[in-house]
Each structure stands twice: as C-alpha cells, then as structure tokens.
C-alpha cells in the first residue's frame, strides 16, 4: 500500500513537472517575441525620428532661403522702389530750381569779387555796367524757364507783375541817381541800382515761382 502511494506521488510529480515545462516554453517564446517586437518598434521610431529630423532641416533650409529672398526684396539698400513718372518729373523740377539757385549764388560771389581797375569813375561804371548785363541776362533766362513751367494763367499774371517791376526798377534807379544830378556819380549810381535790383529779382523769381 505504501509503495503504491509512493508510485502515485512519483507519477503526479512527473506529470506536474511536464505540465510546468509545457507552460514555461510558451512563456519563453512569448518573451522573445515581445523583445523582438520591442526592437522593431524602437527601430521604426528611430526611422521616424530621423525622417522627422530630415524634414525639419529641409524646412529650416527652405525657410532660410525664403527669408533671404524676402530680405533681399525689402532691403532698401539693394532694391529702390520704382518712381512713377509724376514723382520723377517733380524731382527733376526741384533739381532745376536747386540748379538755378546755385547758379545765382555762384554768380553773386563772382560779382562781389569784381573790382574797378583803378579809382576813376569810368572804371567803377564799367564794373557796375558788367554786373547789370550779367544779372539782366540771368533774369531773361529765368523768365524763359518759367514760361515752360507755369500755366497760361500763371504766366499771364507774371507778365503783368514783371512789367510793373521793370517800371519800379527804372524809377527807383532814376530817383537814386538824382542825388548826384549833373555830377560824374549820377550815371554810376543809376547803373549800380539797376544791377542790384535785377540781382534781387532773379532770386525772387527762382524762389517764388520756379519748381
């Protein structure tokens, strides 16, 4: 009886060991599969990360290129906006005014440096006569430019104003010369006043009317 019990216990032990081994084998295989799947997942994730990094670099490069292109378009030192025709004409007119103001200032400087060759009245009248001729020539030149710039109505008004100014200039010079009536200084004073008033008129026309 005792032997039978021992045999039975032994058989149960063997069966138990077999069952235990059978259950353990799938567990090992499952672990291997899980490990392999984990490795595949890691590899897949790494591939995605690498791909994402590549895309990020490419996008960054494209963005830089776009920014560079944008910077070049808005850089005022490299791209000057095209000026329309009206703006160009306006600038040309302003430049013309500046040109004549410079010309008048340069002429004034030259005239101020002119000196008589001697102390005689004749030499003094020669200098004042030359001054008047030069300023009168510039006055006619400025007047011609204004004919091209001003409208018909503006030019008609300027003609009337200019006629009145000429009368004023001549009368003022004559009145000034009467202080020396009958003397050698009479004509000298007359021409000197003509020159001075004509010089002033040149600056006035350019400053008030020229564009």
Short mmCIF file of C-alpha atoms in Angstrom, two decimals:
data_model
loop_
_atom_site.label_atom_id
_atom_site.label_comp_id
_atom_site.label_asym_id
_atom_site.label_seq_id
_atom_site.Cartn_x
_atom_site.Cartn_y
_atom_site.Cartn_z
CA UNK A 1 0.00 0.00 0.00
CA UNK A 2 2.77 2.39 0.91
CA UNK A 3 4.58 1.51 -2.30
CA UNK A 4 1.51 2.29 -4.33
CA UNK A 5 1.25 5.65 -2.67
CA UNK A 6 4.88 6.43 -3.47
CA UNK A 7 4.41 5.40 -7.09
CA UNK A 8 1.31 7.58 -7.34
CA UNK A 9 3.12 10.54 -5.80
CA UNK A 10 6.01 10.00 -8.23
CA UNK A 11 3.71 9.89 -11.21
CA UNK A 12 1.96 13.05 -10.04
CA UNK A 13 5.34 14.74 -9.65
CA UNK A 14 6.35 13.73 -13.17
CA UNK A 15 3.07 14.98 -14.60
CA UNK A 16 3.46 18.22 -12.68
CA UNK A 17 6.98 18.71 -14.00
CA UNK A 18 5.80 18.01 -17.54
CA UNK A 19 2.94 20.47 -17.20
CA UNK A 20 5.24 23.05 -15.70
CA UNK A 21 7.68 22.65 -18.56
CA UNK A 22 4.88 22.85 -21.12
CA UNK A 23 3.60 26.08 -19.60
CA UNK A 24 7.09 27.62 -19.35
CA UNK A 25 8.02 27.09 -23.01
CA UNK A 26 5.33 29.33 -24.47
CA UNK A 27 6.29 31.96 -21.86
CA UNK A 28 9.90 31.97 -23.12
CA UNK A 29 8.76 32.17 -26.73
CA UNK A 30 6.36 34.99 -25.87
CA UNK A 31 9.16 36.89 -24.17
CA UNK A 32 11.32 36.50 -27.25
CA UNK A 33 8.53 37.71 -29.47
CA UNK A 34 7.87 40.67 -27.21
CA UNK A 35 11.55 41.55 -27.18
CA UNK A 36 11.75 41.31 -30.98
CA UNK A 37 8.61 43.41 -31.38
CA UNK A 38 10.06 45.99 -28.99
CA UNK A 39 13.25 46.13 -31.06
CA UNK A 40 11.20 46.58 -34.25
CA UNK A 41 9.18 49.33 -32.61
CA UNK A 42 12.35 51.08 -31.48
CA UNK A 43 13.82 50.80 -34.99
CA UNK A 44 10.59 52.12 -36.51
CA UNK A 45 10.52 55.02 -34.06
CA UNK A 46 14.17 55.81 -34.78
CA UNK A 47 13.41 55.81 -38.51
CA UNK A 48 10.51 58.18 -37.96
CA UNK A 49 12.64 60.43 -35.77
CA UNK A 50 15.39 60.50 -38.40
CA UNK A 51 12.82 61.26 -41.07
CA UNK A 52 11.34 63.99 -38.91
CA UNK A 53 14.79 65.49 -38.35
CA UNK A 54 15.46 65.45 -42.09
CA UNK A 55 12.15 67.20 -42.75
CA UNK A 56 12.91 69.74 -40.06
CA UNK A 57 16.31 70.51 -41.57
CA UNK A 58 14.84 70.78 -45.04
CA UNK A 59 12.07 73.07 -43.88
CA UNK A 60 14.52 75.15 -41.95
CA UNK A 61 16.69 75.49 -45.03
CA UNK A 62 13.70 76.42 -47.15
CA UNK A 63 12.61 78.96 -44.56
CA UNK A 64 16.07 80.49 -44.52
CA UNK A 65 16.05 80.67 -48.28
CA UNK A 66 12.63 82.33 -48.22
CA UNK A 67 13.76 84.74 -45.53
CA UNK A 68 16.86 85.56 -47.51
CA UNK A 69 14.75 86.14 -50.56
CA UNK A 70 12.37 88.28 -48.51
CA UNK A 71 15.24 90.26 -47.05
CA UNK A 72 16.60 90.92 -50.48
CA UNK A 73 13.21 92.18 -51.64
CA UNK A 74 12.71 94.60 -48.78
CA UNK A 75 16.32 95.68 -48.34
CA UNK A 76 16.23 99.42 -49.21
CA UNK A 77 19.96 99.39 -49.99
CA UNK A 78 19.54 96.77 -52.74
CA UNK A 79 16.09 97.49 -54.11
CA UNK A 80 14.92 101.04 -54.65
CA UNK A 81 11.19 101.27 -55.41
CA UNK A 82 10.50 102.41 -58.91
CA UNK A 83 9.41 106.02 -59.07
CA UNK A 84 6.39 106.92 -61.04
CA UNK A 85 6.51 109.48 -63.81
CA UNK A 86 4.95 112.26 -61.74
CA UNK A 87 7.47 111.78 -58.93
CA UNK A 88 10.33 111.74 -61.42
CA UNK A 89 9.13 114.96 -63.04
CA UNK A 90 8.70 116.60 -59.66
CA UNK A 91 12.24 115.69 -58.63
CA UNK A 92 13.55 116.97 -61.95
CA UNK A 93 11.76 120.29 -61.37
CA UNK A 94 13.16 120.57 -57.84
CA UNK A 95 16.61 119.83 -59.17
CA UNK A 96 16.19 122.58 -61.76
CA UNK A 97 15.31 125.07 -59.03
CA UNK A 98 18.32 123.99 -56.98
CA UNK A 99 20.48 124.29 -60.06
CA UNK A 100 19.43 127.88 -60.65
CA UNK A 101 19.78 128.85 -57.01
CA UNK A 102 23.33 127.53 -57.09
CA UNK A 103 23.97 129.37 -60.34
CA UNK A 104 22.69 132.63 -58.89
CA UNK A 105 24.75 132.25 -55.72
CA UNK A 106 27.88 131.46 -57.71
CA UNK A 107 27.28 134.49 -59.91
CA UNK A 108 26.75 136.75 -56.92
CA UNK A 109 30.02 135.57 -55.44
CA UNK A 110 31.84 136.36 -58.69
CA UNK A 111 30.20 139.78 -58.99
CA UNK A 112 31.11 140.68 -55.40
CA UNK A 113 34.74 139.94 -56.21
CA UNK A 114 34.78 142.26 -59.23
CA UNK A 115 36.80 145.41 -58.55
CA UNK A 116 37.48 148.51 -60.68
CA UNK A 117 40.85 148.53 -62.39
CA UNK A 118 41.50 151.99 -60.89
CA UNK A 119 39.85 154.66 -58.77
CA UNK A 120 38.27 156.51 -61.68
CA UNK A 121 34.53 156.88 -62.12
CA UNK A 122 34.83 155.34 -65.55
CA UNK A 123 36.34 152.13 -64.14
CA UNK A 124 33.61 151.94 -61.47
CA UNK A 125 30.86 152.43 -64.09
CA UNK A 126 32.47 149.63 -66.15
CA UNK A 127 32.14 147.20 -63.22
CA UNK A 128 28.53 148.17 -62.47
CA UNK A 129 27.63 148.02 -66.16
CA UNK A 130 29.06 144.49 -66.40
CA UNK A 131 27.14 143.45 -63.28
CA UNK A 132 23.89 144.75 -64.71
CA UNK A 133 24.41 142.99 -68.06
CA UNK A 134 25.10 139.65 -66.35
CA UNK A 135 22.12 139.85 -63.98
CA UNK A 136 19.82 141.08 -66.72
CA UNK A 137 20.85 138.11 -68.86
CA UNK A 138 20.12 135.70 -65.99
CA UNK A 139 16.77 137.38 -65.40
CA UNK A 140 15.76 136.73 -69.00
CA UNK A 141 16.98 133.14 -68.72
CA UNK A 142 14.93 132.51 -65.56
CA UNK A 143 11.91 134.15 -67.16
CA UNK A 144 12.21 131.78 -70.12
CA UNK A 145 12.27 128.74 -67.83
CA UNK A 146 9.16 129.95 -66.04
CA UNK A 147 7.33 130.18 -69.37
CA UNK A 148 7.78 126.42 -69.68
CA UNK A 149 6.77 125.63 -66.10
CA UNK A 150 3.85 127.92 -65.34
CA UNK A 151 0.32 127.54 -66.60
CA UNK A 152 -1.10 130.04 -69.06
CA UNK A 153 -3.00 131.90 -66.34
CA UNK A 154 0.03 131.99 -64.02
CA UNK A 155 2.24 133.23 -66.83
CA UNK A 156 -0.21 135.96 -67.79
CA UNK A 157 -0.21 137.15 -64.19
CA UNK A 158 3.58 137.05 -64.06
CA UNK A 159 3.84 139.14 -67.24
CA UNK A 160 1.78 141.89 -65.65
CA UNK A 161 3.84 141.68 -62.47
CA UNK A 162 7.08 141.80 -64.44
CA UNK A 163 6.07 144.89 -66.38
CA UNK A 164 5.25 146.66 -63.15
CA UNK A 165 8.53 145.56 -61.63
CA UNK A 166 10.54 146.94 -64.56
CA UNK A 167 8.84 150.30 -64.11
CA UNK A 168 9.61 150.16 -60.39
CA UNK A 169 13.26 149.26 -61.04
CA UNK A 170 13.85 152.02 -63.55
CA UNK A 171 12.09 154.67 -61.45
CA UNK A 172 13.97 153.62 -58.32
CA UNK A 173 17.32 153.79 -60.10
CA UNK A 174 16.47 157.20 -61.59
CA UNK A 175 15.40 158.56 -58.23
CA UNK A 176 18.59 157.32 -56.60
CA UNK A 177 20.75 158.90 -59.29
CA UNK A 178 19.14 162.33 -58.76
CA UNK A 179 21.22 162.73 -55.64
CA UNK A 180 24.18 163.19 -57.99
CA UNK A 181 22.36 165.04 -60.74
CA UNK A 182 24.78 166.80 -63.03
CA UNK A 183 27.78 165.07 -61.47
CA UNK A 184 30.01 162.21 -62.52
CA UNK A 185 28.37 159.91 -59.99
CA UNK A 186 24.88 160.27 -61.47
CA UNK A 187 25.12 157.57 -64.12
CA UNK A 188 27.22 155.34 -61.89
CA UNK A 189 24.51 155.33 -59.23
CA UNK A 190 21.81 154.70 -61.80
CA UNK A 191 23.54 151.61 -63.21
CA UNK A 192 24.52 150.31 -59.76
CA UNK A 193 20.89 150.41 -58.54
CA UNK A 194 19.71 148.71 -61.74
CA UNK A 195 22.20 145.90 -61.17
CA UNK A 196 21.29 145.46 -57.50
CA UNK A 197 17.53 145.37 -58.12
CA UNK A 198 17.91 142.97 -61.05
CA UNK A 199 20.01 140.65 -58.89
CA UNK A 200 17.30 140.65 -56.23
CA UNK A 201 14.61 139.95 -58.85
CA UNK A 202 16.45 136.88 -60.13
CA UNK A 203 16.48 135.33 -56.67
CA UNK A 204 12.84 136.29 -56.14
CA UNK A 205 11.60 134.67 -59.34
CA UNK A 206 13.51 131.44 -58.76
CA UNK A 207 12.49 131.24 -55.10
CA UNK A 208 8.82 132.11 -55.57
CA UNK A 209 7.91 130.67 -58.96
CA UNK A 210 10.38 128.02 -60.12
CA UNK A 211 9.51 124.45 -59.18
#
